Short mmCIF file of C-alpha atoms in Angstrom, two decimals:
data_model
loop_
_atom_site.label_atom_id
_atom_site.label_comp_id
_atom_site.label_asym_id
_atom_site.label_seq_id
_atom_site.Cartn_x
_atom_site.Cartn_y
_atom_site.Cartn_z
CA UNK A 1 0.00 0.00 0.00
CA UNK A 2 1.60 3.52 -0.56
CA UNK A 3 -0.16 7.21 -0.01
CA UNK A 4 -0.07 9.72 -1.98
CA UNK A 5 -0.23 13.25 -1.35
CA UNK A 6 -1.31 15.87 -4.08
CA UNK A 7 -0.97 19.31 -4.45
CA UNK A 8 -3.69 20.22 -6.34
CA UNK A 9 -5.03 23.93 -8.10
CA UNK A 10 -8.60 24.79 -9.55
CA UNK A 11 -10.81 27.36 -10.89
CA UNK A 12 -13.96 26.82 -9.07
CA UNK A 13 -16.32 28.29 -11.78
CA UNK A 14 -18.24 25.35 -13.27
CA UNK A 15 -17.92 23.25 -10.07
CA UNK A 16 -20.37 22.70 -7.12
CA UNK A 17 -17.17 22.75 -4.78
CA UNK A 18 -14.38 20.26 -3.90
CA UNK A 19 -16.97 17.64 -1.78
CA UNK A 20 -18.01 14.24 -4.13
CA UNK A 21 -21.99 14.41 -5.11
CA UNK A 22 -24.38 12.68 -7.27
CA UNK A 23 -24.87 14.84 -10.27
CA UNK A 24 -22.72 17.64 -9.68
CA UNK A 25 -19.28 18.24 -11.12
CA UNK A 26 -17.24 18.47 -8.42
CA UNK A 27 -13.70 18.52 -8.08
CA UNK A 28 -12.93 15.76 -5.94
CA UNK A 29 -15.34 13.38 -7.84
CA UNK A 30 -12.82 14.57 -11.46
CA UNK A 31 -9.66 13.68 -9.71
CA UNK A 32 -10.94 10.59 -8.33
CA UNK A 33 -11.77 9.64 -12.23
CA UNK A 34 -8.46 10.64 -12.96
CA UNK A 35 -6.75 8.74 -11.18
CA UNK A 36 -8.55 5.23 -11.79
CA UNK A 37 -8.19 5.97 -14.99
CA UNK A 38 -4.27 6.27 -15.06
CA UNK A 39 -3.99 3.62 -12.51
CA UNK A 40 -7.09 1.26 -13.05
CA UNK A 41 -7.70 1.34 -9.25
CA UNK A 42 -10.87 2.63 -7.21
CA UNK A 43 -9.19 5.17 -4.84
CA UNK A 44 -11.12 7.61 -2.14
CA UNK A 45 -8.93 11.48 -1.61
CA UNK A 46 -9.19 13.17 1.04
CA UNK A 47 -9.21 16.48 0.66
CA UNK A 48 -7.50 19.02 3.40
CA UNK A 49 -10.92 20.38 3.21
CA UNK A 50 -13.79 21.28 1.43
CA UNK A 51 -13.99 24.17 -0.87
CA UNK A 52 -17.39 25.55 -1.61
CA UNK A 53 -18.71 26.15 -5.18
CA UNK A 54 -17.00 28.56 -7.13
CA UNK A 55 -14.59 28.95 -4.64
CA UNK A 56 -10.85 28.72 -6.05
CA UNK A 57 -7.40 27.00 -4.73
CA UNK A 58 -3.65 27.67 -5.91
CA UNK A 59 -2.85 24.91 -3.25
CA UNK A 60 -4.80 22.61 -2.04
CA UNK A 61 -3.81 19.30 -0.79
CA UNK A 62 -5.41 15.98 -0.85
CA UNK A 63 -3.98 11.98 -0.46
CA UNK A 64 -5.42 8.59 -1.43
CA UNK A 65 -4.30 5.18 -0.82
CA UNK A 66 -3.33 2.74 -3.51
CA UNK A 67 -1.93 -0.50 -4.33
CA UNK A 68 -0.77 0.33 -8.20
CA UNK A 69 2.87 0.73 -8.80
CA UNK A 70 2.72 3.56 -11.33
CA UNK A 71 5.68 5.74 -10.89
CA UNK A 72 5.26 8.59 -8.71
CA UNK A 73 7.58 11.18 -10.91
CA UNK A 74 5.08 10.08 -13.82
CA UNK A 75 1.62 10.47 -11.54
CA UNK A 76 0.83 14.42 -11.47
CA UNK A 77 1.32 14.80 -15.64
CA UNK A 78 -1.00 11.35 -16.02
CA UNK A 79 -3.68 12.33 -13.92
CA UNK A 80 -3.52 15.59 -15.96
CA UNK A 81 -3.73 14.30 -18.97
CA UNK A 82 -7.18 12.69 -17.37
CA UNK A 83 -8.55 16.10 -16.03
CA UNK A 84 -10.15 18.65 -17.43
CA UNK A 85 -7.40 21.82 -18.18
CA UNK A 86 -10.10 23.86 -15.23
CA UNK A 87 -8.08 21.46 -13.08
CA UNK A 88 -4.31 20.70 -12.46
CA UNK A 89 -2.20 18.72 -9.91
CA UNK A 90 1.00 20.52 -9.48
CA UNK A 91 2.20 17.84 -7.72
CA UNK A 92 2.72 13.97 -6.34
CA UNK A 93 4.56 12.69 -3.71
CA UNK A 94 4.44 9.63 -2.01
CA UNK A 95 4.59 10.34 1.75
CA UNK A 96 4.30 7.63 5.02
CA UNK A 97 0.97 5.99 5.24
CA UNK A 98 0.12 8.09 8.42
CA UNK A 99 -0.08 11.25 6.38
CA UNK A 100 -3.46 12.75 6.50
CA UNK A 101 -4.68 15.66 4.35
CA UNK A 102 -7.31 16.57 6.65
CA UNK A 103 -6.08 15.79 10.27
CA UNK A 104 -2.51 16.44 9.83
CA UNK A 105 -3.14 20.53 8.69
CA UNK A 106 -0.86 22.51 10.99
CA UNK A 107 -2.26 25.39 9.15
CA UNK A 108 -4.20 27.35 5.97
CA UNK A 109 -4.04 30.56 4.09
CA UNK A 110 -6.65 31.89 2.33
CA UNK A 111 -6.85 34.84 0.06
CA UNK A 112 -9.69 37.10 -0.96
CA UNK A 113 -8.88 39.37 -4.06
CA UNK A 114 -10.62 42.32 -4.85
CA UNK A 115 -10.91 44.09 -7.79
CA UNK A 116 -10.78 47.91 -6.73
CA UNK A 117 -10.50 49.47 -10.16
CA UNK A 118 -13.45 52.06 -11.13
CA UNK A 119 -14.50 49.76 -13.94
CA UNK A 120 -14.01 46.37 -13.36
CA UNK A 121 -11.29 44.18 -15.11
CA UNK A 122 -12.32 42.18 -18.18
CA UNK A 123 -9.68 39.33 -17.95
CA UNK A 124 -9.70 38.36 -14.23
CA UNK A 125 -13.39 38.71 -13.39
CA UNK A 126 -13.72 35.36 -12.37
CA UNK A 127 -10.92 35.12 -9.74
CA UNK A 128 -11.60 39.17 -8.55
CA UNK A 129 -14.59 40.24 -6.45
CA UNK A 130 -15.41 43.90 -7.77
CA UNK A 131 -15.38 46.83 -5.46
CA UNK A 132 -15.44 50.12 -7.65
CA UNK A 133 -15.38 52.48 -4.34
CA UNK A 134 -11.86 53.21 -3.17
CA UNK A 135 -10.78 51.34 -0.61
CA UNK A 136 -8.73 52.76 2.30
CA UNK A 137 -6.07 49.69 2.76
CA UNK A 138 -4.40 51.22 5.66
CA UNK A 139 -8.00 50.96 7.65
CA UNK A 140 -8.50 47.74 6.85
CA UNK A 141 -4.83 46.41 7.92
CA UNK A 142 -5.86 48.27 11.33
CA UNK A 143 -8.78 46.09 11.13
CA UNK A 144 -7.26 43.12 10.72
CA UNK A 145 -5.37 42.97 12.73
CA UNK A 146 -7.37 42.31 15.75
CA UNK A 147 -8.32 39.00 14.09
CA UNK A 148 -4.78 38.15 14.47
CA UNK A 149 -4.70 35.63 18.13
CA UNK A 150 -6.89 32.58 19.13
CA UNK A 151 -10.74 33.73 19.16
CA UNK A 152 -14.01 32.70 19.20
CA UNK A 153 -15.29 33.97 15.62
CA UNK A 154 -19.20 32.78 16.04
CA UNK A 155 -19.69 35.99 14.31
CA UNK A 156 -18.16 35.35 11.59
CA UNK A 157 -19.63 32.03 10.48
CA UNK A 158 -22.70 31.41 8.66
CA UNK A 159 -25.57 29.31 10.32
CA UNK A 160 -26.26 26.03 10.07
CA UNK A 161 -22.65 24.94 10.11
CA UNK A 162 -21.80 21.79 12.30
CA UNK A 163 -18.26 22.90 13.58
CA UNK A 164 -18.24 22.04 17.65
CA UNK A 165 -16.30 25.00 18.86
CA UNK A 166 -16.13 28.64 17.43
CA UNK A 167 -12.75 28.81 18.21
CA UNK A 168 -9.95 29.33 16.03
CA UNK A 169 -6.40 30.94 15.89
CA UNK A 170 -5.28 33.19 13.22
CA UNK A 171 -1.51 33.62 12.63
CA UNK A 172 -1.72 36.17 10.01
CA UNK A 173 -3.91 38.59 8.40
CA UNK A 174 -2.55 40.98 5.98
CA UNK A 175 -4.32 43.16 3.24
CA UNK A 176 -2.01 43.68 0.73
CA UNK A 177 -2.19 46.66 -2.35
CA UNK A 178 -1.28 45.24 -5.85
CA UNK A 179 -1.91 47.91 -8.67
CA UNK A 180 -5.43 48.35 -8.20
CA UNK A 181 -6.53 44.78 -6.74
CA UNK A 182 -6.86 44.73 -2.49
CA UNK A 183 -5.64 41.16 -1.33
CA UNK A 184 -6.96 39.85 1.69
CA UNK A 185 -4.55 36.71 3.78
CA UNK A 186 -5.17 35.04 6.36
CA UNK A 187 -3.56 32.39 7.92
CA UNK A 188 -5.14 30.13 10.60
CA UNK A 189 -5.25 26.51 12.28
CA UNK A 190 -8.77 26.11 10.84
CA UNK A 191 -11.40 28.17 9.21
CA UNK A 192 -15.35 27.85 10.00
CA UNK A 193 -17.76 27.36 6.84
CA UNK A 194 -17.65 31.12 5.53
CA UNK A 195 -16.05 32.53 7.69
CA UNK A 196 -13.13 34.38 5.22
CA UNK A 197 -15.79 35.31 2.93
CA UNK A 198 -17.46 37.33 5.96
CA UNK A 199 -14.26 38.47 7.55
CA UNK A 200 -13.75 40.28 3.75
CA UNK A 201 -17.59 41.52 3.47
CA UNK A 202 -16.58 43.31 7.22
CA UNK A 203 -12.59 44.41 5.99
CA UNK A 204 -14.59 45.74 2.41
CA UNK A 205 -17.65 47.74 5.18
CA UNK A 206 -13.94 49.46 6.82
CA UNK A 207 -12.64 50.09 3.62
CA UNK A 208 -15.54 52.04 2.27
CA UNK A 209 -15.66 53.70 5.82
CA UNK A 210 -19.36 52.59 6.74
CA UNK A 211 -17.29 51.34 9.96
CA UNK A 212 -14.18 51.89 11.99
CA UNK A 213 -11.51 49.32 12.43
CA UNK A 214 -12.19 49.19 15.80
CA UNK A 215 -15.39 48.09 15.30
CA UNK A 216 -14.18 45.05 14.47
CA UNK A 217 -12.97 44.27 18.23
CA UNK A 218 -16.64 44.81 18.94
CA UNK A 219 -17.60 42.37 16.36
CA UNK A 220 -15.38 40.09 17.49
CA UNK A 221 -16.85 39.66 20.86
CA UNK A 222 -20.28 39.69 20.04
CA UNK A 223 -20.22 36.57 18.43
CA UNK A 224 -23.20 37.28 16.72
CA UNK A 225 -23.35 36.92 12.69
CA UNK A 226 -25.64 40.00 12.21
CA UNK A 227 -23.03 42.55 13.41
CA UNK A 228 -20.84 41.02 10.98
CA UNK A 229 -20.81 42.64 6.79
CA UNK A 230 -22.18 40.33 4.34
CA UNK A 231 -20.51 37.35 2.33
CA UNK A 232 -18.54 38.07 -0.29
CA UNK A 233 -18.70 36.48 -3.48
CA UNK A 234 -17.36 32.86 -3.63
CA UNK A 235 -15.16 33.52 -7.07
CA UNK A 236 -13.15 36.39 -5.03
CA UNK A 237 -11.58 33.25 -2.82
CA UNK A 238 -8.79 31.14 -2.91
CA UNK A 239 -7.26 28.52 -0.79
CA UNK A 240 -3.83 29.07 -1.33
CA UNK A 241 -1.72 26.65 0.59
CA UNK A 242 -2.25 23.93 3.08
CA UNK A 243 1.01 23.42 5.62
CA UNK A 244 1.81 20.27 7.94
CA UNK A 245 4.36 19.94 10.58
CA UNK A 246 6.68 17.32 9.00
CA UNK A 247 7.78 16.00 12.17
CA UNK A 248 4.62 15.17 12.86
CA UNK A 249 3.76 13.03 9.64
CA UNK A 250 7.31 11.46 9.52
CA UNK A 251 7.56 9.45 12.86
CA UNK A 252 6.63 8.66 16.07
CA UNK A 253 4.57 11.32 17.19
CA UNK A 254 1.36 10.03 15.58
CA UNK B 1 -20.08 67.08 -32.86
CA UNK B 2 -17.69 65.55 -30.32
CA UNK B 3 -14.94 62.58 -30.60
CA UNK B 4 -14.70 60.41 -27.78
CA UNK B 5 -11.55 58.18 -27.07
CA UNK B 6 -12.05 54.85 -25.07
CA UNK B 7 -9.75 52.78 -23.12
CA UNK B 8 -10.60 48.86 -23.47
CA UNK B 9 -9.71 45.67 -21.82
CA UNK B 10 -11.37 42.48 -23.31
CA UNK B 11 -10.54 38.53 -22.66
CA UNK B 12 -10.66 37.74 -26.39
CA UNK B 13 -11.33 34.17 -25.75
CA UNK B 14 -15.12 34.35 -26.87
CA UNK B 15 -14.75 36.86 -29.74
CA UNK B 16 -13.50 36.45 -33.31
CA UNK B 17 -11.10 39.51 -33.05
CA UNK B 18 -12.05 42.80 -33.02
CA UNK B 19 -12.93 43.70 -36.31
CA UNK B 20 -16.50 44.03 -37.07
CA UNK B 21 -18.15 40.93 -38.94
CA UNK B 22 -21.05 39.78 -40.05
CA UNK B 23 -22.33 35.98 -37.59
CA UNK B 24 -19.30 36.45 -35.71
CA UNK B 25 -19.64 37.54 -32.14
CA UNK B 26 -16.85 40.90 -32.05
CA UNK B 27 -15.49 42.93 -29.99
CA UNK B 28 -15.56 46.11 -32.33
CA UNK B 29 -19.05 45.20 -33.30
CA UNK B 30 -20.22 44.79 -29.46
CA UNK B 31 -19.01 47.95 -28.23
CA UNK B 32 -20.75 50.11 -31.16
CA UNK B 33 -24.15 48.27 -30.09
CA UNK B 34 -23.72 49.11 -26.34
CA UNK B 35 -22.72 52.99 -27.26
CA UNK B 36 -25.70 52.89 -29.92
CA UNK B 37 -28.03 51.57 -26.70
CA UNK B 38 -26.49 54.24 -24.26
CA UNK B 39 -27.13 57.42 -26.46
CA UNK B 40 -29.73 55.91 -29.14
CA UNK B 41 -26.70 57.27 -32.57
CA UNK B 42 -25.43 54.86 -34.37
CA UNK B 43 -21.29 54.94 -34.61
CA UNK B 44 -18.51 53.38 -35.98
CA UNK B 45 -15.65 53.21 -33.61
CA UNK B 46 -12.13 53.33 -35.18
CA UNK B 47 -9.74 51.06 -33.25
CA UNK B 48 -5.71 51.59 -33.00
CA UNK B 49 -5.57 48.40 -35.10
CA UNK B 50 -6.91 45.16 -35.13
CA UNK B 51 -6.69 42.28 -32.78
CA UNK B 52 -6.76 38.13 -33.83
CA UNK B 53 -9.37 35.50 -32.80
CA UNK B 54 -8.61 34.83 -28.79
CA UNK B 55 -5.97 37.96 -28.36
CA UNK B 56 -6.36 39.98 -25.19
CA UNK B 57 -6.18 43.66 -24.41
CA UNK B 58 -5.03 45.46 -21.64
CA UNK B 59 -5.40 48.86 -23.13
CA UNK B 60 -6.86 48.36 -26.83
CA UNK B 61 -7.70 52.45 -27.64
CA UNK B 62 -10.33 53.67 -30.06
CA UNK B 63 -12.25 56.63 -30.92
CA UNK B 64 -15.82 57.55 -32.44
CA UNK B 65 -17.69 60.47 -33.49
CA UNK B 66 -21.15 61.58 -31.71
CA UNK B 67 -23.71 64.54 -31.75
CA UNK B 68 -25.35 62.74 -28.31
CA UNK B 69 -24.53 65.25 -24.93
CA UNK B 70 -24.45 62.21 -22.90
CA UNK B 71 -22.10 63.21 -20.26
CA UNK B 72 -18.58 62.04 -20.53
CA UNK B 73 -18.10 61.07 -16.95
CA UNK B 74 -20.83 58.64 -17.10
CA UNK B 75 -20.14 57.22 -20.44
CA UNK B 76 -17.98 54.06 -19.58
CA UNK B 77 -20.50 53.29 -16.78
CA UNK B 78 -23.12 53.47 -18.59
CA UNK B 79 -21.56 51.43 -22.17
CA UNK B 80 -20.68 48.77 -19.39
CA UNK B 81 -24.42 48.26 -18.01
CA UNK B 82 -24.70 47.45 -21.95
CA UNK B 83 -21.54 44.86 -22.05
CA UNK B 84 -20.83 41.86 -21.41
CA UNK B 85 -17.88 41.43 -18.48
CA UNK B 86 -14.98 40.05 -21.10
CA UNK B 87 -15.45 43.67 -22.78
CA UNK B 88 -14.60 46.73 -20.04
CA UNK B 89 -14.39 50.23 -20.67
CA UNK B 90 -11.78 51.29 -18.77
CA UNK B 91 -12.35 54.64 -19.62
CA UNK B 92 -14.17 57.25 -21.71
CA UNK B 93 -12.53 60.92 -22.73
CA UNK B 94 -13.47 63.56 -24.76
CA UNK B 95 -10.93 64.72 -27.44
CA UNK B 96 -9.87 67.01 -29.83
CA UNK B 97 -11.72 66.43 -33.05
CA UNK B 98 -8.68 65.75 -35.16
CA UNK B 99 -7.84 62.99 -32.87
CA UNK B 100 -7.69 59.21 -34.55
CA UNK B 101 -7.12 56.11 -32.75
CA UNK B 102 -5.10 54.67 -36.02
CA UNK B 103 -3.60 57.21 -37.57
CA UNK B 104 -1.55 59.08 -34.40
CA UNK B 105 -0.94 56.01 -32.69
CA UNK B 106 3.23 56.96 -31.92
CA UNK B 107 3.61 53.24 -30.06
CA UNK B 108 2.48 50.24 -28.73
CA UNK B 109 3.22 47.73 -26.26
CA UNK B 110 2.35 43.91 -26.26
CA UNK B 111 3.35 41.14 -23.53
CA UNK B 112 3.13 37.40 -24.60
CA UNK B 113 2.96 36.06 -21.73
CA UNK B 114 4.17 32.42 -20.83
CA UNK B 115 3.41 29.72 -18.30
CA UNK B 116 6.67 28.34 -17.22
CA UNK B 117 5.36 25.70 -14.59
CA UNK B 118 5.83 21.95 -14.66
CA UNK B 119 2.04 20.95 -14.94
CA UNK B 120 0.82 24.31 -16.33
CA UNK B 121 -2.05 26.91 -14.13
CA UNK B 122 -5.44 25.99 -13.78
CA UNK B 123 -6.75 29.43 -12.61
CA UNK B 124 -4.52 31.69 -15.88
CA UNK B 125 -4.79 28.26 -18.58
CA UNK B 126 -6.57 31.25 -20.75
CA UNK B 127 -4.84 33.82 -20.10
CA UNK B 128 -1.20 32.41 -20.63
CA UNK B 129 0.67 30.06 -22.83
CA UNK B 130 1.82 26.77 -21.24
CA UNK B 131 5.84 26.24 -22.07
CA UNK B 132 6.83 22.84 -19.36
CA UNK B 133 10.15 22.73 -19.92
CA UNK B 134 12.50 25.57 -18.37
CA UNK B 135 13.23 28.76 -20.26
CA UNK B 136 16.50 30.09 -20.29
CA UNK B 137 15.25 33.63 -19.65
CA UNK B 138 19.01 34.93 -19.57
CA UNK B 139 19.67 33.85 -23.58
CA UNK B 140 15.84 34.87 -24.27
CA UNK B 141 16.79 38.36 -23.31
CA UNK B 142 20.33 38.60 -25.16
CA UNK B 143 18.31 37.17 -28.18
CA UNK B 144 15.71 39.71 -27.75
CA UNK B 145 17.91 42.68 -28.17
CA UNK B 146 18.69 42.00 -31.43
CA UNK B 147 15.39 43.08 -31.89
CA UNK B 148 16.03 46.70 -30.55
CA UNK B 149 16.04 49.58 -33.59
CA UNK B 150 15.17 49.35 -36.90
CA UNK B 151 14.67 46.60 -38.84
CA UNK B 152 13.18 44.72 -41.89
CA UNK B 153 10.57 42.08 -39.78
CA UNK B 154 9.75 39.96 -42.73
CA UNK B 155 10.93 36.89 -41.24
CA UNK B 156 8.43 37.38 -38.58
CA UNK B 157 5.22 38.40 -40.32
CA UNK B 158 2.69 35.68 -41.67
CA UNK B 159 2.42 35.07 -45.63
CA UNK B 160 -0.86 36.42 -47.15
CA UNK B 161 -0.53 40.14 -45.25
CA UNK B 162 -0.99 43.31 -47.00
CA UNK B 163 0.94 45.70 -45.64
CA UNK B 164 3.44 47.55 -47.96
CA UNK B 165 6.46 47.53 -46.22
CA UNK B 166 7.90 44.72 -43.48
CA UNK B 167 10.13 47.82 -42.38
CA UNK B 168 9.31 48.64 -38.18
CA UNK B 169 10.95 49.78 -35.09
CA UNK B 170 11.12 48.28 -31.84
CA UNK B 171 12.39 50.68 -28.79
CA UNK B 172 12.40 47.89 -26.16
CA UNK B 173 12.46 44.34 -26.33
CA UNK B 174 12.19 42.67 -22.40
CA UNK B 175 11.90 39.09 -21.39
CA UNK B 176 10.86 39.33 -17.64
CA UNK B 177 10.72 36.48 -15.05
CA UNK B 178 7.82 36.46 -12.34
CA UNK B 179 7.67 33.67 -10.33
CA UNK B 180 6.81 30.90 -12.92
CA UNK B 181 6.03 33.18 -15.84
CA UNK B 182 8.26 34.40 -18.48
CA UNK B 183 7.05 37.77 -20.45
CA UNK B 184 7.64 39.11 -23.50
CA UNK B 185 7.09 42.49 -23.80
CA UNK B 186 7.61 44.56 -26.65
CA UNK B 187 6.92 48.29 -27.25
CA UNK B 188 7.19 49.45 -31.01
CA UNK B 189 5.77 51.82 -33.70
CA UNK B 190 3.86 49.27 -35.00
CA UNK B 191 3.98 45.36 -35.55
CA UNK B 192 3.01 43.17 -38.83
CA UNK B 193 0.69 40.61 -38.82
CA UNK B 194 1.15 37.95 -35.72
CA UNK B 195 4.60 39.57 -35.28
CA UNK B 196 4.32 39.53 -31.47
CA UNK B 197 3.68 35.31 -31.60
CA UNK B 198 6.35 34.83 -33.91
CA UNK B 199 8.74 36.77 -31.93
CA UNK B 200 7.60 34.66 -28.77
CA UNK B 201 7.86 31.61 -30.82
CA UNK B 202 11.35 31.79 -31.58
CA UNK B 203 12.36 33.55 -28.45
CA UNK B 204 10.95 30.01 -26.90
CA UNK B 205 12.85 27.86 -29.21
CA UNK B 206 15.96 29.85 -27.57
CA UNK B 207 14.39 29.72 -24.26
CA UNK B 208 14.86 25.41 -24.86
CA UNK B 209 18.12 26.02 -26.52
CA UNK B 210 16.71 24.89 -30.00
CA UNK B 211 18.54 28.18 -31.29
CA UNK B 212 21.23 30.45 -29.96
CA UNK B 213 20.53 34.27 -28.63
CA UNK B 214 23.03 35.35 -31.43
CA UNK B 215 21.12 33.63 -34.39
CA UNK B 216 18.13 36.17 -33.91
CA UNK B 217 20.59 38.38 -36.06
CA UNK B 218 20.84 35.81 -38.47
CA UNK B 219 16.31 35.50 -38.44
CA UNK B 220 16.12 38.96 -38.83
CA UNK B 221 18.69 39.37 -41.80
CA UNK B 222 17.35 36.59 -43.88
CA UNK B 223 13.71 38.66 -44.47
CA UNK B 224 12.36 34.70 -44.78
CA UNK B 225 9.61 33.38 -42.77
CA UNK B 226 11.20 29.49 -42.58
CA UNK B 227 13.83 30.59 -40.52
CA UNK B 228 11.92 31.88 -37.30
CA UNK B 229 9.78 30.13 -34.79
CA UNK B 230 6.26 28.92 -34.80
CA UNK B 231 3.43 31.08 -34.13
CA UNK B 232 2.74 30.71 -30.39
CA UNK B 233 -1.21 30.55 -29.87
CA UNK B 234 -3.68 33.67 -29.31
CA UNK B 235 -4.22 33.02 -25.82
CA UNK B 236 -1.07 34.17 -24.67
CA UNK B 237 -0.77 37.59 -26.30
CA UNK B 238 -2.46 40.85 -25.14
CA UNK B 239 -1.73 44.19 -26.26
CA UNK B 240 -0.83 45.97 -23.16
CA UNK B 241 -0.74 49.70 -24.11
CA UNK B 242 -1.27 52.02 -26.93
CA UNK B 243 0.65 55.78 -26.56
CA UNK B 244 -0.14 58.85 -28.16
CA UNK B 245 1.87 61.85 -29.03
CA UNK B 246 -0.51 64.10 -26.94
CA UNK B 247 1.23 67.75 -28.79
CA UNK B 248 0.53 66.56 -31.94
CA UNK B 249 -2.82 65.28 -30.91
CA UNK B 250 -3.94 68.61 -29.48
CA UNK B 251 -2.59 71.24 -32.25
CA UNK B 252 -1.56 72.82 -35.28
CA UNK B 253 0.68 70.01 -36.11
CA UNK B 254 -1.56 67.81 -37.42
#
């Protein structure tokens, strides 16, 4: 038996998200295909985590199980050539058979990308969210940064989720000016169903100056969703790169 | 009577080009509906010069002619409420009436722009051409300069073009490396037919070491089509800029 680890990047358009479904195109459904097709073996991948639909990822990371000796320098360009060009594995590795995508995350970073130009942009309208207001950057780094710590972010999560606890700890949150985009990054142990997509509808409120970035210290502790700004588009988001603690995955300490 | 220049960026993906066609969806063609359902006139709009099937523009510039007094700081709003999002007026001006997209167009600037990543991008697969294997940016560039000044392009202009003489000048010829993309960009008085993706093809083939930087001298000197690279594809090419002489624009000079 060997594992496989994939490193794996999409443009979320025509998919209902990463999670396998009956009758939906979805993305972990195509790579599954992929794969038995290159291999001739029925594999399950586990994703690091689900991406909703429309939602985009540079890096996400997923590993299956299989029996099939296929070369592993061959893998990523032979599941390829299986996949639609919307899809690409950037990579394949084989890694220890205690390596999981999902339990083994040390951490995540997300990025929302807005699209602060007066008109819009032609070419990257499906992987920008469109803000033609100016946006004051320097207000919304204030903001953001009292996201930065271990928190209970109930406010910034949108109902009906299952998720136990509320808590999570974010390492780093930057918003970043590139030419006329605004990029939003956080980086976190875990992220609740939404909740980057909210935490940019509430930067994009401080931006436009309908709050202050103190407000969002308020927010913060009233863990209640309505105080929050609204959900931003899913085609503004990207999951950009899953991390594990290799020391972890490699030995004993499993 | 007023003239109005417009700013344009379009993903040419969907569109046969720019020029205005009968049964095939264009970008020229679009644009003079949208301004004909903003102020009710019917125009022609006069473009700096024509794009292919699937090319890209940054800043495409073109002009047209109107007795409307729709106001000009609405006008790009209101032509993109009449769009669709792959066409976006990026901006709307009102100048002198001598003033002609074509005809005083001093430069231009295309990038071909070129994936450089093992397994090629998901998210930019339409806005970039895949090249797997790694460029030698360093030889790309030395090549490249040979390009600089005056020259007779023939080598690098398709068969079947009309224009009188081959004879153009390029002021700067760059190959640029960002993260894993390699881009061309080349700023001249004017460029023959698929110029730019000829260029690009045989600065690849030097990229891969087909060819060496020195025998772009040889290319250019034997004014014969054979001898230089394939045409890379649309997809990759946008023109990035088009620059006017603004005195002779505005004056007696013309």
């Amino acid at each position: 038996m060997r594992n496989i680890k994939l490193t794996i990047e999409y443009e979320g358009k025509e998919y209902n998200g990463w999670q396998k479904q009956p009758n939906h195109l979805n993305i972990q459904g195509e790579i599954e295909r992929a794969i038995q097709s290159v291999t001739r073996e029925k594999v399950e991948i586990i994703g690091s985590g689900r991406t909703d639909a429309g939602v985009h990822a540079f890096g996400q990371v997923a590993n299956f199980k299989i029996e099939s000796e296929f070369p592993i320098e061959k893998m990523a360009t032979a599941i390829n050539s299986q996949l639609k060009k919307s899809i690409r594995v950037l990579k394949a590795e084989e890694v220890s058979l205690e390596f999981h995508s999902r339990y083994h995350c040390h951490q995540k970073t997300y990025a929302y990308i807005i699209d602060n130009s007066d008109q819009g942009t032609a070419i990257y309208r499906n992987t920008t969210y469109h803000v033609p207001q100016l946006l004051n950057v320097e207000k919304m780094q204030e903001a953001a940064n009292y996201l930065i710590g271990e928190h209970d972010f109930s406010s910034f999560k949108s109902s009906g989720t299952s998720s136990k606890s509320s808590v999570r700890t974010i390492y780093q949150a930057q918003v970043l000016k590139e030419q006329t985009r605004v990029v939003i990054m956080l980086t976190g142990n875990g992220f609740l169903y939404n909740m980057v997509r909210i935490i940019a509808g509430t930067l994009v409120e401080i931006g436009l100056g309908n709050k202050q970035p103190k407000e969002m210290q308020d927010i913060l502790k009233a863990k209640d969703r309505k105080k929050a700004g609204k959900t931003l588009a899913a085609h503004g988001l990207f999951l950009m790169k899953v991390d594990y603690d290799e020391n972890k995955i490699s030995g004993k300490e499993l």
